[in-house]
XYZ file of C-alpha atoms in Angstrom:
450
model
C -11.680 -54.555 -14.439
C -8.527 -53.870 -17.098
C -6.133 -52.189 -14.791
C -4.140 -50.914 -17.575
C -7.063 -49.012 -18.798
C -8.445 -47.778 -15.326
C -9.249 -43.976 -15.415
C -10.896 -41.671 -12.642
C -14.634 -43.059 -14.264
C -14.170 -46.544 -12.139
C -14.397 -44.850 -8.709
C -18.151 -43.715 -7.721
C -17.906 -39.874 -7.526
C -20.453 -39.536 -4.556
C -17.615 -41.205 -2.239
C -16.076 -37.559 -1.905
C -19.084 -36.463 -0.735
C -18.910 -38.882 2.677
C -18.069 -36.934 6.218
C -14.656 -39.043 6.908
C -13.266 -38.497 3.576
C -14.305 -34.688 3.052
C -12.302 -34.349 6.348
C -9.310 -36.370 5.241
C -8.772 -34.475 1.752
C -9.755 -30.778 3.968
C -6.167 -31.921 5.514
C -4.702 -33.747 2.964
C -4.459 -37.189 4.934
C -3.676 -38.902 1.884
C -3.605 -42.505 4.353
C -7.228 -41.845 4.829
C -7.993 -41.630 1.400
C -6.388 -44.198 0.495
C -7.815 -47.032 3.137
C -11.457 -45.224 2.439
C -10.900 -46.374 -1.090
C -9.916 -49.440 -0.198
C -13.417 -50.332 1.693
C -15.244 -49.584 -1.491
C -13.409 -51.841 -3.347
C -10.088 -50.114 -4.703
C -6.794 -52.201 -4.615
C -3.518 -49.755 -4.071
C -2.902 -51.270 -7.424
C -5.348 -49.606 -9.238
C -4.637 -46.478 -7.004
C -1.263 -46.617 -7.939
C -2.225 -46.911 -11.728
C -4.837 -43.649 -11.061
C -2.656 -41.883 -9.579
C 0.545 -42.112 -11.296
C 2.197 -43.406 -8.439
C 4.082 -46.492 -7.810
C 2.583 -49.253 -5.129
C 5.724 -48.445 -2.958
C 4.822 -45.207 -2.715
C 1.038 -45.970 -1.719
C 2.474 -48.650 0.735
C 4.745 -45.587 2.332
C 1.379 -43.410 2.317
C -0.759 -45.933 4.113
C 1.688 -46.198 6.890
C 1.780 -42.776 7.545
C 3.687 -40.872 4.957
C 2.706 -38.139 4.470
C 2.550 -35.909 0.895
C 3.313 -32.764 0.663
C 4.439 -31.392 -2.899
C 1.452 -29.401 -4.628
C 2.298 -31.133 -8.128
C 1.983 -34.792 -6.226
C -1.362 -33.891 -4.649
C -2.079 -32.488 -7.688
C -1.944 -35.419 -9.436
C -3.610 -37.243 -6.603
C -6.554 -34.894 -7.162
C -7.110 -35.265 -11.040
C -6.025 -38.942 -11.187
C -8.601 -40.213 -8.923
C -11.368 -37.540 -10.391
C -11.178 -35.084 -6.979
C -12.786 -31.558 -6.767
C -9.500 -29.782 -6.444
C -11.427 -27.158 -4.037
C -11.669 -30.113 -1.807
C -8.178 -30.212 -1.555
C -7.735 -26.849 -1.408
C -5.740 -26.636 -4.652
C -7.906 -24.629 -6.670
C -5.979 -21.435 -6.269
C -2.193 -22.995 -7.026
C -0.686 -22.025 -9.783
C -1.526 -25.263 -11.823
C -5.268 -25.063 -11.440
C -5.927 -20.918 -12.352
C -9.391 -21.224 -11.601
C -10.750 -20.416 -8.357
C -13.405 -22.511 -6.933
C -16.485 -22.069 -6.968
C -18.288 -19.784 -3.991
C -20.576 -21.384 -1.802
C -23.395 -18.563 -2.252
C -24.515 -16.086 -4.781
C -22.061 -13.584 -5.491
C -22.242 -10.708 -3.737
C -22.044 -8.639 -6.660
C -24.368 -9.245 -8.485
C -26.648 -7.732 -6.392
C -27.614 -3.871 -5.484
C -25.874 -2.585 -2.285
C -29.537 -2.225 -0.665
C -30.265 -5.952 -0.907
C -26.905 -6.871 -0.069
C -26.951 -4.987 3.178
C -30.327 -6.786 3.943
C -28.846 -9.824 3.241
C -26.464 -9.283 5.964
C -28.419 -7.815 8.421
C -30.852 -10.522 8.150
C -28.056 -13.247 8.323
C -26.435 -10.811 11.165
C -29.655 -10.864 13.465
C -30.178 -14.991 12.643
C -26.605 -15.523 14.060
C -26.748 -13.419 17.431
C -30.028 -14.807 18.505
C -29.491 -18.183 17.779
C -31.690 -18.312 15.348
C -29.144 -19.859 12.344
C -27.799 -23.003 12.176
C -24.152 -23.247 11.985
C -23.261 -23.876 8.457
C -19.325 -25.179 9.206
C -19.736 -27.149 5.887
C -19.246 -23.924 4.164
C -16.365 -22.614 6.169
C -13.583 -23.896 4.642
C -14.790 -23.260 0.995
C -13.293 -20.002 -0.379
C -15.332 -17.007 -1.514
C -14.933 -15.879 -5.063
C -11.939 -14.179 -6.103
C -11.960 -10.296 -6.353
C -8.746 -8.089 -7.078
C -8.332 -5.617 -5.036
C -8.039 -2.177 -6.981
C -4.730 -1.180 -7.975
C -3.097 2.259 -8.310
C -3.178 3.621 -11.840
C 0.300 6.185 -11.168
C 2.733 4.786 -8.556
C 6.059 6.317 -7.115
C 8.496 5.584 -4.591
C 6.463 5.457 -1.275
C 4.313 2.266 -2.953
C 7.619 0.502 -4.061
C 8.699 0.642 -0.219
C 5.393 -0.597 0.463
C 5.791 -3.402 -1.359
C 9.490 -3.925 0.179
C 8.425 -3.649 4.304
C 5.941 -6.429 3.252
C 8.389 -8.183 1.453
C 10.853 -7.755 4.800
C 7.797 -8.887 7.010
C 7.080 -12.275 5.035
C 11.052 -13.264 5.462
C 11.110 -12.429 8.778
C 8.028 -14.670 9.213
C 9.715 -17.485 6.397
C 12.840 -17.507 9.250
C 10.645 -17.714 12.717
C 7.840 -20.193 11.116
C 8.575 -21.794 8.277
C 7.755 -21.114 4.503
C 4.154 -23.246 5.469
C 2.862 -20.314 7.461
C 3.404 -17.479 4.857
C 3.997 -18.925 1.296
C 0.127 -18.389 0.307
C 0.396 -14.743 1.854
C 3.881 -14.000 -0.452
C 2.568 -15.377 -3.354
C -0.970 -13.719 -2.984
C 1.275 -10.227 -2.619
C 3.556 -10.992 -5.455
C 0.326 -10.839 -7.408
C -0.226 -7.487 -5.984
C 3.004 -6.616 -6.916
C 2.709 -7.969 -10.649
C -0.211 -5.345 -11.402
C 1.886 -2.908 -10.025
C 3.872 -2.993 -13.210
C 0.318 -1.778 -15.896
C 1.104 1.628 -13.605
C 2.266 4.952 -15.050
C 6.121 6.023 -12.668
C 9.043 7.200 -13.402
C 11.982 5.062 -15.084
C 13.983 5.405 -11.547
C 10.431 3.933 -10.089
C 9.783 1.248 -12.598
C 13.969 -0.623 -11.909
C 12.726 -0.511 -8.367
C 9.715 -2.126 -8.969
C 11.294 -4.857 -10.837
C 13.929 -4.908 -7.834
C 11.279 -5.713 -5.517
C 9.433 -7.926 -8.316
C 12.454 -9.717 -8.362
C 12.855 -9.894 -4.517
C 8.915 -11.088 -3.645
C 9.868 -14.169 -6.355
C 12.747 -14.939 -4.824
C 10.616 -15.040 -1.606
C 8.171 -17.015 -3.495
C 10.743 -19.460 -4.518
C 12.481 -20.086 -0.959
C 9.300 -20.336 1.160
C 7.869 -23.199 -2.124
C 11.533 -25.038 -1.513
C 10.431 -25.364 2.221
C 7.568 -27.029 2.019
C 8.450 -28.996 -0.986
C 7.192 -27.678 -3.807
C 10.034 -27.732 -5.982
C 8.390 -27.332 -9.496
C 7.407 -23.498 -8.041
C 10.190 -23.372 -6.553
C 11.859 -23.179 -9.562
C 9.303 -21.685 -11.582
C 9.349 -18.392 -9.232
C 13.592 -18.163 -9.036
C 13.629 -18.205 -12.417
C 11.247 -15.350 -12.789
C 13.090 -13.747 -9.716
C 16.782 -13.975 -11.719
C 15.045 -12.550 -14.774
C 13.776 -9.626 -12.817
C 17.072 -9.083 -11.132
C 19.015 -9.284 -15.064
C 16.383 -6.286 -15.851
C 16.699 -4.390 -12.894
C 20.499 -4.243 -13.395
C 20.975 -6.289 -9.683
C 23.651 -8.139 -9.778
C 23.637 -8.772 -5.920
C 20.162 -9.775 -5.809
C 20.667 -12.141 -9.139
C 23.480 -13.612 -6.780
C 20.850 -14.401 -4.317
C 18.800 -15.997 -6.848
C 21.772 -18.177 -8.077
C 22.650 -19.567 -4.436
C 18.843 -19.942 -3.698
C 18.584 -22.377 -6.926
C 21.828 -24.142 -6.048
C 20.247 -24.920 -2.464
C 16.879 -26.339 -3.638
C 19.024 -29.030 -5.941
C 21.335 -29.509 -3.127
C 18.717 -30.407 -0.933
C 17.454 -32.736 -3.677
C 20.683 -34.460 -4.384
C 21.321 -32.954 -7.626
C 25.060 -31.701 -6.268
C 27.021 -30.892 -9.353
C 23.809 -29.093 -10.834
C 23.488 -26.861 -7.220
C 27.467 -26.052 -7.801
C 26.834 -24.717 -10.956
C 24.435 -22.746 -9.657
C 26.780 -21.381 -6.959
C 29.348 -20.923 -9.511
C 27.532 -18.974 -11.519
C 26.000 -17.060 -8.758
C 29.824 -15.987 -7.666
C 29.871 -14.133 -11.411
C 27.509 -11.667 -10.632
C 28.630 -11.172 -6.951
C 32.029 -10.343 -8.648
C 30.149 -7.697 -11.134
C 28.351 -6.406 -7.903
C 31.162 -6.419 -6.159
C 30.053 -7.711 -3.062
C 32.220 -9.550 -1.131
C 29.674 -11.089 1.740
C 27.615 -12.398 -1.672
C 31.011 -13.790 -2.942
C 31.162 -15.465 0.521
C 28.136 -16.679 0.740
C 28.374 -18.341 -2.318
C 32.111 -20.248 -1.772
C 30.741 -21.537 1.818
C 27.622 -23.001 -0.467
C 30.165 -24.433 -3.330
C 32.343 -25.441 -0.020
C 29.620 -27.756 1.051
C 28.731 -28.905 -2.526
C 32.416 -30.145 -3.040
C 32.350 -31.972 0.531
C 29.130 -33.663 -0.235
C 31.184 -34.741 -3.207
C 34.175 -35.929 -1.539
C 36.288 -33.199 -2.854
C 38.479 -32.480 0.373
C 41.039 -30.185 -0.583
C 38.006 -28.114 -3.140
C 35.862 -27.831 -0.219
C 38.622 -26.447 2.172
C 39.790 -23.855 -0.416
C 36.475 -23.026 -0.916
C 35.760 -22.182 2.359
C 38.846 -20.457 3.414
C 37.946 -18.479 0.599
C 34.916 -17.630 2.159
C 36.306 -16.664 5.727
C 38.593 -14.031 3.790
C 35.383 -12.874 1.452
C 33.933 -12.393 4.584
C 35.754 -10.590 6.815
C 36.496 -8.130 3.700
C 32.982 -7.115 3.833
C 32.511 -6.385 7.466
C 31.450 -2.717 8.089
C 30.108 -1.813 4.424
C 25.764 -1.413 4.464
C 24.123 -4.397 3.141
C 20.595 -5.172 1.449
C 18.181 -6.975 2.854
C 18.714 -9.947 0.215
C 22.477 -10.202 1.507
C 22.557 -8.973 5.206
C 21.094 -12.013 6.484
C 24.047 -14.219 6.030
C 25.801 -13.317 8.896
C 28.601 -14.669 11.057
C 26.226 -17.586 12.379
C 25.764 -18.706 9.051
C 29.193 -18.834 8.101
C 29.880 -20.997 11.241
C 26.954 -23.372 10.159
C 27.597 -23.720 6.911
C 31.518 -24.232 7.352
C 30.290 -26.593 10.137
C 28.549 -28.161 7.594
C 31.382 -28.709 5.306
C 33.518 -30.312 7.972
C 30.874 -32.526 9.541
C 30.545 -34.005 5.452
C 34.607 -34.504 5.126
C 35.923 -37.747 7.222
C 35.018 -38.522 10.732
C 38.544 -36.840 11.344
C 36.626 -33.539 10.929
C 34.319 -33.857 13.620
C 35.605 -31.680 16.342
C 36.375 -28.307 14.423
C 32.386 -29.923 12.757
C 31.516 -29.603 16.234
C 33.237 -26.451 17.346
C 31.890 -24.150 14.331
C 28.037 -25.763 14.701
C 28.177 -25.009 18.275
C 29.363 -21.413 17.924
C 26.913 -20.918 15.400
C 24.736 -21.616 17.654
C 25.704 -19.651 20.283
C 25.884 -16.388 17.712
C 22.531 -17.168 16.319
C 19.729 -14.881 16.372
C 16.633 -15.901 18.462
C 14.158 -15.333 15.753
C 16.043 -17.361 13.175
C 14.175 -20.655 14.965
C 14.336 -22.906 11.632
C 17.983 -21.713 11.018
C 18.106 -23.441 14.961
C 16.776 -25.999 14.366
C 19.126 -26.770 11.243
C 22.362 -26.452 13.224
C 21.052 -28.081 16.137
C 20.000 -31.610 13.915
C 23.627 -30.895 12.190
C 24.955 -30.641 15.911
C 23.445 -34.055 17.581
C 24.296 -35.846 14.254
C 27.737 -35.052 14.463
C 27.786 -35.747 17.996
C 26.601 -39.341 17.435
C 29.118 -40.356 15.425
C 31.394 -38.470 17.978
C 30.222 -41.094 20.691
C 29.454 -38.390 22.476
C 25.859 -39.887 23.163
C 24.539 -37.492 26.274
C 25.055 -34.613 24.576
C 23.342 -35.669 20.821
C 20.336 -37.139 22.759
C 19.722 -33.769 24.701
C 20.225 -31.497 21.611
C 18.042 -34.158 19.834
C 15.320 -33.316 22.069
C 15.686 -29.744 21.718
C 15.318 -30.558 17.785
C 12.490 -32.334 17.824
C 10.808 -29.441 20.502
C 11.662 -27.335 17.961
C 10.571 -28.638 14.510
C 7.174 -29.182 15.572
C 6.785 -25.494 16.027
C 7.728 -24.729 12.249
C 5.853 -26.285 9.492
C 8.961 -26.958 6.622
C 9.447 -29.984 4.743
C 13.135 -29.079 4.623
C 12.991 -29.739 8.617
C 11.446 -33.092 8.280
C 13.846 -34.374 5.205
C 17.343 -32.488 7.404
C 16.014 -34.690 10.675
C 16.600 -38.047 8.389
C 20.477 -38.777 9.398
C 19.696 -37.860 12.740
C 17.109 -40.125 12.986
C 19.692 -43.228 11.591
C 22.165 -42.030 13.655
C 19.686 -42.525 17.080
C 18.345 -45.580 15.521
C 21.768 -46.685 15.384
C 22.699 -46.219 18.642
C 21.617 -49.753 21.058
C 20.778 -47.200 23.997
C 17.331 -46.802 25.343
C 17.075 -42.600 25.078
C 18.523 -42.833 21.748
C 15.639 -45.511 20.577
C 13.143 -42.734 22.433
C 14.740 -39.903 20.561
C 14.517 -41.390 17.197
C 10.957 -42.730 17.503
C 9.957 -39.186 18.551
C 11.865 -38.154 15.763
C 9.894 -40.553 13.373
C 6.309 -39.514 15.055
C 7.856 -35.616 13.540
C 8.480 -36.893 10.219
C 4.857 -38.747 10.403
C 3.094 -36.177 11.622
């Protein structure tokens, strides 16, 4: 077989029919997938070519790596010619299609035989007289809108923003892996909203909350690594925002893009992003934006070894801060509160020389301490930030015990910016020649695996 000209044709398509590997792709065990290929006959090599991938990357994969980025699996899926509904990818944004249902539609029939239908199926299943058809259960029926308004007004715009409210406050407790499907499911909602007949006053507040499900859209992508809609949705949410006349919540948008390429490494482009997020939190005038923005560039400049930067900036932020205290807040802002400041200027410190590590230390643990219950992934963040610093503080008890409460904690919360944060921690148990540290980071790695 020419390698070079392999294509999805070279691997038997019946093989995605088998048991083991329906299961694996139902859960995207991508390891599975891999070694099942393997026993027919398929070298990583030619996976690698198929996929698009290099044969590093498969290595990493059959050891227990696991993928998690849409657009990877994606690629996975069409390289090596698999359904996407096995995957579950038929309803992301890069396959529009739904799959196909697993019966006759519904609607094509009258409502008398439908309702036969179902009372025949209805009195099969409580006698025991149906067999259990679990093949189907994880296919998804066929997509059908549900019926939108044709007039709307201010009661459905607040509609849209309790749900809105709801998703973040699930995004903070759970992760963007338990809610991401519902947010972008009712940011479609939202979207037909805007073919209705309202009021001018009606139709910027639409767009405001337009604006603020994307933005939700965008963060909860970022968290469990989809960073192509990640930035597909913020982009969308800042355009909103621009129309809406919201400079705050275009703010928001700004420091939400410089995060996901601060996460990623890409540090000058994230402090652009702050930096031009602090020009419309000076149109809005809002300081705690303003903040929340020169805490963010704070951290950029310490990641880039810019000492005396990063310390302005964050001064800068303290004062920003404490000007804003007492004024109301929306929903996009008031969540950066005092914890966050002390975690974020925490942050900065811990990323400046090892001279830092005590204030590191003393702002990570108040933040901590000030920290709302229900933020458990903002936890979990200080707490990894916390034990790492503590390593390198030689202060080994006290990182191995908070390092236990991390890893308690991350496996509660399904985000991919969990797993990537609990790297350094990880090095800095492995690190360490002590016996609890070697536990701790090998039930750090089984996390990261998992």
């Amino acid at each position: 077989m020419n390698v070079s000209n392999a294509s999805a044709h070279d691997i038997d398509p019946t093989i995605w029919d088998d048991p083991q590997m329906r299961q694996a792709l139902y859960v995207r065990d991508m390891a599975t997938v891999y070694r099942l290929l393997q026993r027919i006959g398929i070298s990583q090599r030619h996976i690698a070519t198929l996929t698009t991938q290099s044969q590093s990357e498969i290595s990493e994969i059959l050891k227990g790596r696991q993928v998690m980025a849409y657009d990877v699996l994606g690629r996975i899926a069409d390289g090596l010619g698999i359904p996407r509904g096995s995957m579950g990818l038929a309803y992301d944004t890069s396959c529009p299609e739904p799959a196909e249902p697993t019966k006759e539609p519904e609607a094509d029939l009258d409502e008398d035989e439908q309702v036969r239908r179902l009372l025949a199926r209805a009195a099969q299943v409580t006698v025991g007289a149906a067999g259990e058809e679990s093949d189907t259960w994880t296919h998804p029926l066929a997509s059908v809108e549900t019926p939108a308004p044709q007039r709307i007004g201010l009661a459905d715009i607040e509609q849209v923003e309790t749900v809105t409210r709801t998703l973040r406050a699930l995004d903070h407790q759970h992760g963007g892996g338990v809610c991401r499907d519902a947010v972008v499911a009712q940011l479609a909602w939202t979207q037909r909203l805007l073919h209705a007949t309202c009021s001018s006053k009606v139709g910027l507040r639409l767009h405001q909350a337009l604006a603020d499900q994307h933005n939700l859209a965008g963060w909860t992508s970022f968290d469990v690594g989809l960073y192509g809609p990640a930035r597909q949705h913020l982009a969308l949410a800042l355009e909103q925002a621009k129309h809406a006349r919201n400079f705050s919540l275009a703010a928001n948008v700004l420091y939400r893009m410089g995060r996901v390429h601060l996460h990623c490494d890409r540090v000058q482009d994230a402090l652009r992003f702050f930096q031009l997020g602090q020009i419309c939190a000076q149109d809005a005038n809002c300081e705690r934006t303003v903040a929340m923005l020169c805490a963010n560039e704070a951290w950029a400049y310490a990641l880039l070894g810019d000492a005396e930067l990063a310390l302005k900036s964050i001064h800068r932020a303290r004062d920003e801060f404490a000007r804003s205290c007492g004024r109301p807040l929306p929903a996009w802002v008031n969540f950066f509160g005092p914890a966050d400041l002390d975690a974020l200027s925490g942050m900065v410190y811990a990323d400046l020389t090892d001279e830092h590590l005590d204030v590191a230390s003393e702002f990570l643990t108040k933040a901590l301490e000030g920290r709302n219950p229900s933020m458990t992934r903002s936890r979990v963040f200080e707490l990894t930030a916390l034990a790492t610093v503590q390593f390198r503080a030689g202060e080994l008890n006290s990182a191995i015990a908070n390092g236990h409460q991390v890893v308690a904690l991350a496996s509660q919360i399904r985000s991919k910016r969990i797993l990537d944060r609990l790297a350094p921690l990880e090095a800095a148990a492995v690190a360490r020649p002590h016996a609890d540290a070697q536990d701790l980071a090998q039930r750090i790695a089984t996390v990261r695996a998992a």
